[in-house]
């Protein structure tokens, strides 16, 4: 069974630009969560999508947004990039009843903003 | 919200045992996770505890006491490859299976 996949793996952007990251969950998982990890703040929850609906949102500005498609694949978008957005962005998928409620992470996208 | 505490760093010798403690203060609780994260990589799932007690998976075991807001991860027969950060995370109830709150992580250093 394939794990969580994320593309791209590495990205370099300039301040003010926008970026879109993609995530494909484990087959059968309908919940997709996004996290930001930085050395200073650790792993922080961004948002969760389930059945194409945002179910929870963390404490991030509106520049961070996401969506989920009918096949459970998800994208997150960051607009007007700031230097502080440099981080490892992790996608995770969670099983539901019958599949266990364990959460598995993808390899991450390392974003560098210059 | 959640307050999750774990030690910053622990050092142990190859072949030894290390126990990483995690305490949490929550208004609700819906499961506790442990992840291993090597430098520059994504977290890898180790365990998920919902009920009290000890769960063993090979060299790794995880324990949970919900009444005490306490968990530990036990690493036995330490190997050099076990040098990594170990993250404790609590699932935020009640309506979201996908939202985890993480501790800052415990850096385990295994020495020869």
PDB file of C-alpha atoms in Angstrom:
ATOM      1  CA  UNK A   1       0.000   0.000   0.000  1.00  0.00           C
ATOM      2  CA  UNK A   2       1.462   3.355  -1.009  1.00  0.00           C
ATOM      3  CA  UNK A   3       2.095   5.916   1.687  1.00  0.00           C
ATOM      4  CA  UNK A   4       1.375   9.621   1.724  1.00  0.00           C
ATOM      5  CA  UNK A   5       3.008  11.438  -1.171  1.00  0.00           C
ATOM      6  CA  UNK A   6       3.836  15.118  -1.462  1.00  0.00           C
ATOM      7  CA  UNK A   7       5.053  17.239  -4.322  1.00  0.00           C
ATOM      8  CA  UNK A   8       7.276  19.033  -4.811  1.00  0.00           C
ATOM      9  CA  UNK A   9       9.874  17.931  -2.278  1.00  0.00           C
ATOM     10  CA  UNK A  10      11.871  21.151  -2.418  1.00  0.00           C
ATOM     11  CA  UNK A  11      10.924  24.647  -3.425  1.00  0.00           C
ATOM     12  CA  UNK A  12      12.680  28.001  -3.468  1.00  0.00           C
ATOM     13  CA  UNK A  13      10.528  31.100  -3.775  1.00  0.00           C
ATOM     14  CA  UNK A  14      10.958  34.839  -3.444  1.00  0.00           C
ATOM     15  CA  UNK A  15       9.180  37.050  -0.944  1.00  0.00           C
ATOM     16  CA  UNK A  16       5.796  38.142  -2.241  1.00  0.00           C
ATOM     17  CA  UNK A  17       5.290  35.134  -4.488  1.00  0.00           C
ATOM     18  CA  UNK A  18       2.722  32.429  -3.898  1.00  0.00           C
ATOM     19  CA  UNK A  19       3.148  28.675  -3.739  1.00  0.00           C
ATOM     20  CA  UNK A  20       0.936  25.601  -4.058  1.00  0.00           C
ATOM     21  CA  UNK A  21       1.840  22.294  -2.450  1.00  0.00           C
ATOM     22  CA  UNK A  22       0.173  18.988  -3.232  1.00  0.00           C
ATOM     23  CA  UNK A  23      -0.571  15.904  -1.153  1.00  0.00           C
ATOM     24  CA  UNK A  24      -2.040  12.505  -1.953  1.00  0.00           C
ATOM     25  CA  UNK A  25      -3.196  10.541   1.116  1.00  0.00           C
ATOM     26  CA  UNK A  26      -3.013   6.826   1.734  1.00  0.00           C
ATOM     27  CA  UNK A  27      -5.613   5.024  -0.340  1.00  0.00           C
ATOM     28  CA  UNK A  28      -8.911   4.949   1.544  1.00  0.00           C
ATOM     29  CA  UNK A  29      -7.992   7.762   3.930  1.00  0.00           C
ATOM     30  CA  UNK A  30     -10.338  10.709   3.666  1.00  0.00           C
ATOM     31  CA  UNK A  31      -8.821  13.001   6.272  1.00  0.00           C
ATOM     32  CA  UNK A  32      -5.839  15.105   5.209  1.00  0.00           C
ATOM     33  CA  UNK A  33      -4.034  17.422   7.622  1.00  0.00           C
ATOM     34  CA  UNK A  34      -1.314  19.971   6.995  1.00  0.00           C
ATOM     35  CA  UNK A  35       1.399  21.018   9.422  1.00  0.00           C
ATOM     36  CA  UNK A  36       4.234  23.516   9.406  1.00  0.00           C
ATOM     37  CA  UNK A  37       7.497  22.610  11.100  1.00  0.00           C
ATOM     38  CA  UNK A  38      10.177  25.162  11.955  1.00  0.00           C
ATOM     39  CA  UNK A  39      13.107  24.937  14.372  1.00  0.00           C
ATOM     40  CA  UNK A  40      11.650  27.674  16.545  1.00  0.00           C
ATOM     41  CA  UNK A  41       7.984  26.701  16.688  1.00  0.00           C
ATOM     42  CA  UNK A  42       8.094  22.957  16.203  1.00  0.00           C
ATOM     43  CA  UNK A  43       5.241  21.139  14.512  1.00  0.00           C
ATOM     44  CA  UNK A  44       2.143  23.283  14.208  1.00  0.00           C
ATOM     45  CA  UNK A  45      -1.243  22.328  12.853  1.00  0.00           C
ATOM     46  CA  UNK A  46      -2.428  24.317   9.850  1.00  0.00           C
ATOM     47  CA  UNK A  47      -5.742  22.739   8.840  1.00  0.00           C
ATOM     48  CA  UNK A  48      -7.571  19.497   8.223  1.00  0.00           C
ATOM     49  CA  UNK A  49      -9.814  18.509   5.350  1.00  0.00           C
ATOM     50  CA  UNK A  50     -12.344  15.711   5.327  1.00  0.00           C
ATOM     51  CA  UNK A  51     -14.656  14.945   2.434  1.00  0.00           C
ATOM     52  CA  UNK A  52     -13.659  18.179   0.685  1.00  0.00           C
ATOM     53  CA  UNK A  53     -14.568  20.309   3.738  1.00  0.00           C
ATOM     54  CA  UNK A  54     -12.216  22.111   6.073  1.00  0.00           C
ATOM     55  CA  UNK A  55     -12.913  20.590   9.448  1.00  0.00           C
ATOM     56  CA  UNK A  56     -10.381  22.423  11.601  1.00  0.00           C
ATOM     57  CA  UNK A  57      -8.012  25.333  11.251  1.00  0.00           C
ATOM     58  CA  UNK A  58      -4.952  26.287  13.260  1.00  0.00           C
ATOM     59  CA  UNK A  59      -3.680  29.733  14.194  1.00  0.00           C
ATOM     60  CA  UNK A  60      -2.280  30.875  10.889  1.00  0.00           C
ATOM     61  CA  UNK A  61      -3.045  33.997   8.846  1.00  0.00           C
ATOM     62  CA  UNK A  62      -5.441  33.916   5.936  1.00  0.00           C
ATOM     63  CA  UNK A  63      -2.505  33.754   3.512  1.00  0.00           C
ATOM     64  CA  UNK A  64      -2.523  30.034   4.236  1.00  0.00           C
ATOM     65  CA  UNK A  65      -5.351  28.188   2.563  1.00  0.00           C
ATOM     66  CA  UNK A  66      -6.149  24.753   1.333  1.00  0.00           C
ATOM     67  CA  UNK A  67      -8.620  22.566  -0.427  1.00  0.00           C
ATOM     68  CA  UNK A  68      -9.432  18.936  -0.931  1.00  0.00           C
ATOM     69  CA  UNK A  69     -10.665  17.226  -4.058  1.00  0.00           C
ATOM     70  CA  UNK A  70     -13.210  14.438  -4.462  1.00  0.00           C
ATOM     71  CA  UNK A  71     -10.404  11.853  -4.692  1.00  0.00           C
ATOM     72  CA  UNK A  72      -9.127  13.075  -1.263  1.00  0.00           C
ATOM     73  CA  UNK A  73      -6.019  14.659  -2.741  1.00  0.00           C
ATOM     74  CA  UNK A  74      -5.306  17.997  -1.130  1.00  0.00           C
ATOM     75  CA  UNK A  75      -3.474  21.201  -1.929  1.00  0.00           C
ATOM     76  CA  UNK A  76      -2.336  24.016   0.272  1.00  0.00           C
ATOM     77  CA  UNK A  77      -1.558  27.500  -0.923  1.00  0.00           C
ATOM     78  CA  UNK A  78       0.488  30.245   0.650  1.00  0.00           C
ATOM     79  CA  UNK A  79       0.114  33.678  -0.863  1.00  0.00           C
ATOM     80  CA  UNK A  80       2.353  36.717  -0.474  1.00  0.00           C
ATOM     81  CA  UNK A  81       5.226  34.677   0.900  1.00  0.00           C
ATOM     82  CA  UNK A  82       7.262  36.031   3.805  1.00  0.00           C
ATOM     83  CA  UNK A  83      10.736  35.007   4.929  1.00  0.00           C
ATOM     84  CA  UNK A  84       9.197  33.435   8.020  1.00  0.00           C
ATOM     85  CA  UNK A  85       7.238  31.003   5.865  1.00  0.00           C
ATOM     86  CA  UNK A  86      10.436  29.062   5.228  1.00  0.00           C
ATOM     87  CA  UNK A  87       9.690  25.698   6.765  1.00  0.00           C
ATOM     88  CA  UNK A  88       9.028  22.033   6.230  1.00  0.00           C
ATOM     89  CA  UNK A  89       5.386  21.579   5.256  1.00  0.00           C
ATOM     90  CA  UNK A  90       4.024  18.191   6.151  1.00  0.00           C
ATOM     91  CA  UNK A  91       0.889  16.516   4.993  1.00  0.00           C
ATOM     92  CA  UNK A  92      -0.629  13.678   6.985  1.00  0.00           C
ATOM     93  CA  UNK A  93      -3.511  11.343   6.320  1.00  0.00           C
ATOM     94  CA  UNK A  94      -5.683   9.732   8.954  1.00  0.00           C
ATOM     95  CA  UNK A  95      -7.670   6.547   8.736  1.00  0.00           C
ATOM     96  CA  UNK A  96     -11.270   6.391   9.841  1.00  0.00           C
ATOM     97  CA  UNK A  97     -13.496   3.743  11.395  1.00  0.00           C
ATOM     98  CA  UNK A  98     -12.474   0.337  10.160  1.00  0.00           C
ATOM     99  CA  UNK A  99      -9.033   1.551   9.101  1.00  0.00           C
ATOM    100  CA  UNK A 100      -7.775   2.634  12.515  1.00  0.00           C
ATOM    101  CA  UNK A 101      -7.363   6.281  13.418  1.00  0.00           C
ATOM    102  CA  UNK A 102      -3.625   6.412  13.020  1.00  0.00           C
ATOM    103  CA  UNK A 103      -2.044   9.392  11.336  1.00  0.00           C
ATOM    104  CA  UNK A 104       0.811   9.017   8.861  1.00  0.00           C
ATOM    105  CA  UNK A 105       3.006  11.720   7.431  1.00  0.00           C
ATOM    106  CA  UNK A 106       4.266  12.294   3.927  1.00  0.00           C
ATOM    107  CA  UNK A 107       7.923  13.141   3.232  1.00  0.00           C
ATOM    108  CA  UNK A 108       7.242  16.877   3.357  1.00  0.00           C
ATOM    109  CA  UNK A 109       7.939  19.851   1.150  1.00  0.00           C
ATOM    110  CA  UNK A 110      10.862  22.002   2.206  1.00  0.00           C
ATOM    111  CA  UNK A 111      10.066  25.587   1.286  1.00  0.00           C
ATOM    112  CA  UNK A 112      12.752  28.253   1.295  1.00  0.00           C
ATOM    113  CA  UNK A 113      11.708  31.878   0.878  1.00  0.00           C
ATOM    114  CA  UNK A 114      14.449  34.310  -0.095  1.00  0.00           C
TER     115      UNK A 114
ATOM    116  CA  UNK B   1      -6.032  23.549  23.938  1.00  0.00           C
ATOM    117  CA  UNK B   2      -3.301  21.217  25.059  1.00  0.00           C
ATOM    118  CA  UNK B   3      -0.097  21.620  27.036  1.00  0.00           C
ATOM    119  CA  UNK B   4       2.328  18.836  26.187  1.00  0.00           C
ATOM    120  CA  UNK B   5       5.649  18.472  27.970  1.00  0.00           C
ATOM    121  CA  UNK B   6       8.565  16.193  27.251  1.00  0.00           C
ATOM    122  CA  UNK B   7      12.285  16.439  28.061  1.00  0.00           C
ATOM    123  CA  UNK B   8      14.455  18.284  25.585  1.00  0.00           C
ATOM    124  CA  UNK B   9      17.281  15.806  25.321  1.00  0.00           C
ATOM    125  CA  UNK B  10      18.348  12.394  26.599  1.00  0.00           C
ATOM    126  CA  UNK B  11      21.607  10.540  26.106  1.00  0.00           C
ATOM    127  CA  UNK B  12      22.050   6.783  26.384  1.00  0.00           C
ATOM    128  CA  UNK B  13      24.537   4.104  25.423  1.00  0.00           C
ATOM    129  CA  UNK B  14      24.109   1.623  22.606  1.00  0.00           C
ATOM    130  CA  UNK B  15      22.343  -1.496  23.927  1.00  0.00           C
ATOM    131  CA  UNK B  16      20.776   0.341  26.855  1.00  0.00           C
ATOM    132  CA  UNK B  17      17.147   1.300  27.560  1.00  0.00           C
ATOM    133  CA  UNK B  18      15.738   4.819  27.494  1.00  0.00           C
ATOM    134  CA  UNK B  19      12.331   6.003  28.680  1.00  0.00           C
ATOM    135  CA  UNK B  20      10.918   9.233  27.276  1.00  0.00           C
ATOM    136  CA  UNK B  21       8.137  10.737  29.365  1.00  0.00           C
ATOM    137  CA  UNK B  22       5.317  12.897  28.099  1.00  0.00           C
ATOM    138  CA  UNK B  23       2.752  14.718  30.218  1.00  0.00           C
ATOM    139  CA  UNK B  24      -0.258  16.515  28.884  1.00  0.00           C
ATOM    140  CA  UNK B  25      -2.985  18.777  30.230  1.00  0.00           C
ATOM    141  CA  UNK B  26      -6.131  18.762  28.187  1.00  0.00           C
ATOM    142  CA  UNK B  27      -9.791  19.582  28.390  1.00  0.00           C
ATOM    143  CA  UNK B  28     -10.487  16.366  26.507  1.00  0.00           C
ATOM    144  CA  UNK B  29      -8.520  13.475  25.106  1.00  0.00           C
ATOM    145  CA  UNK B  30      -8.828  11.228  22.113  1.00  0.00           C
ATOM    146  CA  UNK B  31      -5.549   9.390  21.752  1.00  0.00           C
ATOM    147  CA  UNK B  32      -1.812   9.879  22.096  1.00  0.00           C
ATOM    148  CA  UNK B  33       0.781   9.341  19.403  1.00  0.00           C
ATOM    149  CA  UNK B  34       4.533   8.838  19.336  1.00  0.00           C
ATOM    150  CA  UNK B  35       6.603   9.625  16.280  1.00  0.00           C
ATOM    151  CA  UNK B  36      10.287   9.296  15.450  1.00  0.00           C
ATOM    152  CA  UNK B  37      11.905  11.995  13.361  1.00  0.00           C
ATOM    153  CA  UNK B  38      15.431  11.862  12.009  1.00  0.00           C
ATOM    154  CA  UNK B  39      17.073  15.153  11.113  1.00  0.00           C
ATOM    155  CA  UNK B  40      15.827  16.499   7.806  1.00  0.00           C
ATOM    156  CA  UNK B  41      13.135  13.839   7.459  1.00  0.00           C
ATOM    157  CA  UNK B  42       9.415  13.576   8.129  1.00  0.00           C
ATOM    158  CA  UNK B  43       8.015  12.046  11.333  1.00  0.00           C
ATOM    159  CA  UNK B  44       7.519   8.282  11.260  1.00  0.00           C
ATOM    160  CA  UNK B  45       4.594   6.750  13.138  1.00  0.00           C
ATOM    161  CA  UNK B  46       5.598   4.618  16.131  1.00  0.00           C
ATOM    162  CA  UNK B  47       2.503   4.123  18.273  1.00  0.00           C
ATOM    163  CA  UNK B  48      -1.042   5.219  19.031  1.00  0.00           C
ATOM    164  CA  UNK B  49      -2.587   4.721  22.486  1.00  0.00           C
ATOM    165  CA  UNK B  50      -6.225   5.326  23.281  1.00  0.00           C
ATOM    166  CA  UNK B  51      -6.711   3.082  26.290  1.00  0.00           C
ATOM    167  CA  UNK B  52      -4.632   2.838  29.477  1.00  0.00           C
ATOM    168  CA  UNK B  53      -1.827   0.338  29.555  1.00  0.00           C
ATOM    169  CA  UNK B  54       1.291  -0.790  27.803  1.00  0.00           C
ATOM    170  CA  UNK B  55       1.575  -1.633  24.116  1.00  0.00           C
ATOM    171  CA  UNK B  56       4.686  -3.367  22.871  1.00  0.00           C
ATOM    172  CA  UNK B  57       6.011  -3.346  19.329  1.00  0.00           C
ATOM    173  CA  UNK B  58       9.355  -4.998  19.044  1.00  0.00           C
ATOM    174  CA  UNK B  59      12.019  -2.852  20.724  1.00  0.00           C
ATOM    175  CA  UNK B  60       9.570   0.010  21.256  1.00  0.00           C
ATOM    176  CA  UNK B  61       6.788   0.108  23.871  1.00  0.00           C
ATOM    177  CA  UNK B  62       4.355   2.871  24.722  1.00  0.00           C
ATOM    178  CA  UNK B  63       2.409   3.345  27.942  1.00  0.00           C
ATOM    179  CA  UNK B  64      -0.596   5.532  28.687  1.00  0.00           C
ATOM    180  CA  UNK B  65      -2.331   6.625  31.877  1.00  0.00           C
ATOM    181  CA  UNK B  66      -5.279   8.860  31.043  1.00  0.00           C
ATOM    182  CA  UNK B  67      -6.079   9.656  34.677  1.00  0.00           C
ATOM    183  CA  UNK B  68      -2.552  10.989  35.187  1.00  0.00           C
ATOM    184  CA  UNK B  69      -2.211  12.654  31.783  1.00  0.00           C
ATOM    185  CA  UNK B  70       0.978  10.698  31.290  1.00  0.00           C
ATOM    186  CA  UNK B  71       2.622   8.564  28.663  1.00  0.00           C
ATOM    187  CA  UNK B  72       6.058   7.156  28.065  1.00  0.00           C
ATOM    188  CA  UNK B  73       7.914   5.649  25.140  1.00  0.00           C
ATOM    189  CA  UNK B  74      10.387   2.919  26.038  1.00  0.00           C
ATOM    190  CA  UNK B  75      13.227   2.172  23.650  1.00  0.00           C
ATOM    191  CA  UNK B  76      15.064  -1.074  24.383  1.00  0.00           C
ATOM    192  CA  UNK B  77      18.362  -2.455  23.054  1.00  0.00           C
ATOM    193  CA  UNK B  78      19.270   0.966  21.720  1.00  0.00           C
ATOM    194  CA  UNK B  79      20.973   1.131  18.350  1.00  0.00           C
ATOM    195  CA  UNK B  80      22.880   4.015  16.807  1.00  0.00           C
ATOM    196  CA  UNK B  81      20.076   4.463  14.271  1.00  0.00           C
ATOM    197  CA  UNK B  82      17.701   5.273  17.156  1.00  0.00           C
ATOM    198  CA  UNK B  83      19.390   8.668  17.493  1.00  0.00           C
ATOM    199  CA  UNK B  84      16.532  10.952  16.527  1.00  0.00           C
ATOM    200  CA  UNK B  85      13.880  13.294  17.873  1.00  0.00           C
ATOM    201  CA  UNK B  86      10.858  11.619  19.439  1.00  0.00           C
ATOM    202  CA  UNK B  87       7.598  13.525  19.301  1.00  0.00           C
ATOM    203  CA  UNK B  88       4.624  13.073  21.602  1.00  0.00           C
ATOM    204  CA  UNK B  89       1.292  14.266  20.190  1.00  0.00           C
ATOM    205  CA  UNK B  90      -2.249  14.368  21.510  1.00  0.00           C
ATOM    206  CA  UNK B  91      -5.343  14.205  19.383  1.00  0.00           C
ATOM    207  CA  UNK B  92      -7.652  17.173  19.860  1.00  0.00           C
ATOM    208  CA  UNK B  93     -11.274  16.106  20.380  1.00  0.00           C
ATOM    209  CA  UNK B  94     -14.034  15.942  19.688  1.00  0.00           C
ATOM    210  CA  UNK B  95     -14.825  16.505  16.052  1.00  0.00           C
ATOM    211  CA  UNK B  96     -11.544  16.068  14.325  1.00  0.00           C
ATOM    212  CA  UNK B  97      -9.518  12.935  13.831  1.00  0.00           C
ATOM    213  CA  UNK B  98      -6.859  14.803  11.945  1.00  0.00           C
ATOM    214  CA  UNK B  99      -5.767  17.508  14.373  1.00  0.00           C
ATOM    215  CA  UNK B 100      -2.801  16.647  16.577  1.00  0.00           C
ATOM    216  CA  UNK B 101      -1.033  18.906  19.058  1.00  0.00           C
ATOM    217  CA  UNK B 102       2.669  18.143  19.340  1.00  0.00           C
ATOM    218  CA  UNK B 103       5.196  18.457  22.093  1.00  0.00           C
ATOM    219  CA  UNK B 104       8.530  20.062  21.271  1.00  0.00           C
ATOM    220  CA  UNK B 105      10.228  16.694  20.904  1.00  0.00           C
ATOM    221  CA  UNK B 106      12.926  14.823  22.808  1.00  0.00           C
ATOM    222  CA  UNK B 107      16.294  14.512  21.113  1.00  0.00           C
ATOM    223  CA  UNK B 108      17.756  11.097  21.913  1.00  0.00           C
ATOM    224  CA  UNK B 109      21.486  10.725  21.431  1.00  0.00           C
ATOM    225  CA  UNK B 110      22.837   7.190  21.366  1.00  0.00           C
ATOM    226  CA  UNK B 111      26.562   6.897  22.064  1.00  0.00           C
ATOM    227  CA  UNK B 112      28.804   3.913  21.306  1.00  0.00           C
TER     228      UNK B 112
END
